[in-house]
Amino acid sequence: MSEEKMNELETIDTVVYLTDEEDGTEYVFECLDTVEYEDNEYAVMLPLDDADDGYVLVMQIEYNEEEAEFCVIVEDEAIINAVFDLFKEQNADLFEFEEE
């Protein structure tokens, strides 16, 4: 990620509202950080409705033809684990992570 892009991301609000295209349900997340992995950008998201559960979602950030940003839930366990490991490395000084 370029430094210019990183600075741009740091200035945005971390609360993200996502709408399920299938049923129109709106979900609220806190974007904890973004991670680059294998030429893709991912967001590590904390669901605010279930914040006490202690789990996060890994979502791939994609762009459409109009350069609008949208998120796609990642279901590949290998990608989820790799992105979350990078997230933990990048944020070791900000969060306490429980060992499994």
PDB file of C-alpha atoms in Angstrom, residues 46-90:
ATOM      1  CA  LEU A  46     -15.291  -6.086  14.150  1.00  0.00           C
ATOM      2  CA  PRO A  47     -19.089  -6.507  14.079  1.00  0.00           C
ATOM      3  CA  LEU A  48     -20.405  -3.839  16.464  1.00  0.00           C
ATOM      4  CA  ASP A  49     -23.683  -5.670  17.052  1.00  0.00           C
ATOM      5  CA  ASP A  50     -21.765  -8.691  18.397  1.00  0.00           C
ATOM      6  CA  ALA A  51     -18.650  -6.903  19.681  1.00  0.00           C
ATOM      7  CA  ASP A  52     -18.610  -8.938  22.913  1.00  0.00           C
ATOM      8  CA  ASP A  53     -18.188 -12.188  20.970  1.00  0.00           C
ATOM      9  CA  GLY A  54     -14.543 -11.319  20.256  1.00  0.00           C
ATOM     10  CA  TYR A  55     -14.521 -12.442  16.642  1.00  0.00           C
ATOM     11  CA  VAL A  56     -13.667 -10.454  13.540  1.00  0.00           C
ATOM     12  CA  LEU A  57     -14.496 -10.842   9.866  1.00  0.00           C
ATOM     13  CA  VAL A  58     -11.960 -10.637   7.070  1.00  0.00           C
ATOM     14  CA  MET A  59     -13.377  -8.928   4.012  1.00  0.00           C
ATOM     15  CA  GLN A  60     -11.695  -8.346   0.668  1.00  0.00           C
ATOM     16  CA  ILE A  61     -11.884  -4.756  -0.532  1.00  0.00           C
ATOM     17  CA  GLU A  62     -12.818  -4.529  -4.186  1.00  0.00           C
ATOM     18  CA  TYR A  63     -13.692  -1.706  -6.560  1.00  0.00           C
ATOM     19  CA  ASN A  64     -16.270  -1.523  -9.346  1.00  0.00           C
ATOM     20  CA  GLU A  65     -16.008   0.349 -12.661  1.00  0.00           C
ATOM     21  CA  GLU A  66     -16.863   3.663 -10.970  1.00  0.00           C
ATOM     22  CA  GLU A  67     -14.042   3.067  -8.449  1.00  0.00           C
ATOM     23  CA  ALA A  68     -16.631   2.649  -5.692  1.00  0.00           C
ATOM     24  CA  GLU A  69     -15.335   0.515  -2.843  1.00  0.00           C
ATOM     25  CA  PHE A  70     -17.202  -2.544  -1.605  1.00  0.00           C
ATOM     26  CA  CYS A  71     -16.407  -5.514   0.628  1.00  0.00           C
ATOM     27  CA  VAL A  72     -16.745  -9.228  -0.005  1.00  0.00           C
ATOM     28  CA  ILE A  73     -16.662 -11.738   2.859  1.00  0.00           C
ATOM     29  CA  VAL A  74     -13.667 -14.065   2.584  1.00  0.00           C
ATOM     30  CA  GLU A  75     -14.537 -17.732   3.076  1.00  0.00           C
ATOM     31  CA  ASP A  76     -11.141 -19.309   2.308  1.00  0.00           C
ATOM     32  CA  GLU A  77      -9.691 -20.340   5.698  1.00  0.00           C
ATOM     33  CA  ALA A  78      -6.097 -20.136   4.444  1.00  0.00           C
ATOM     34  CA  ILE A  79      -6.568 -16.511   3.353  1.00  0.00           C
ATOM     35  CA  ILE A  80      -8.416 -15.619   6.553  1.00  0.00           C
ATOM     36  CA  ASN A  81      -5.624 -17.071   8.689  1.00  0.00           C
ATOM     37  CA  ALA A  82      -2.855 -15.424   6.653  1.00  0.00           C
ATOM     38  CA  VAL A  83      -4.544 -12.013   6.724  1.00  0.00           C
ATOM     39  CA  PHE A  84      -5.295 -12.274  10.437  1.00  0.00           C
ATOM     40  CA  ASP A  85      -1.675 -13.242  11.164  1.00  0.00           C
ATOM     41  CA  LEU A  86      -0.495 -10.151   9.268  1.00  0.00           C
ATOM     42  CA  PHE A  87      -3.081  -8.059  11.135  1.00  0.00           C
ATOM     43  CA  LYS A  88      -1.742  -9.347  14.461  1.00  0.00           C
ATOM     44  CA  GLU A  89       1.841  -8.510  13.442  1.00  0.00           C
ATOM     45  CA  GLN A  90       0.850  -4.993  12.376  1.00  0.00           C
TER      46      GLN A  90
END
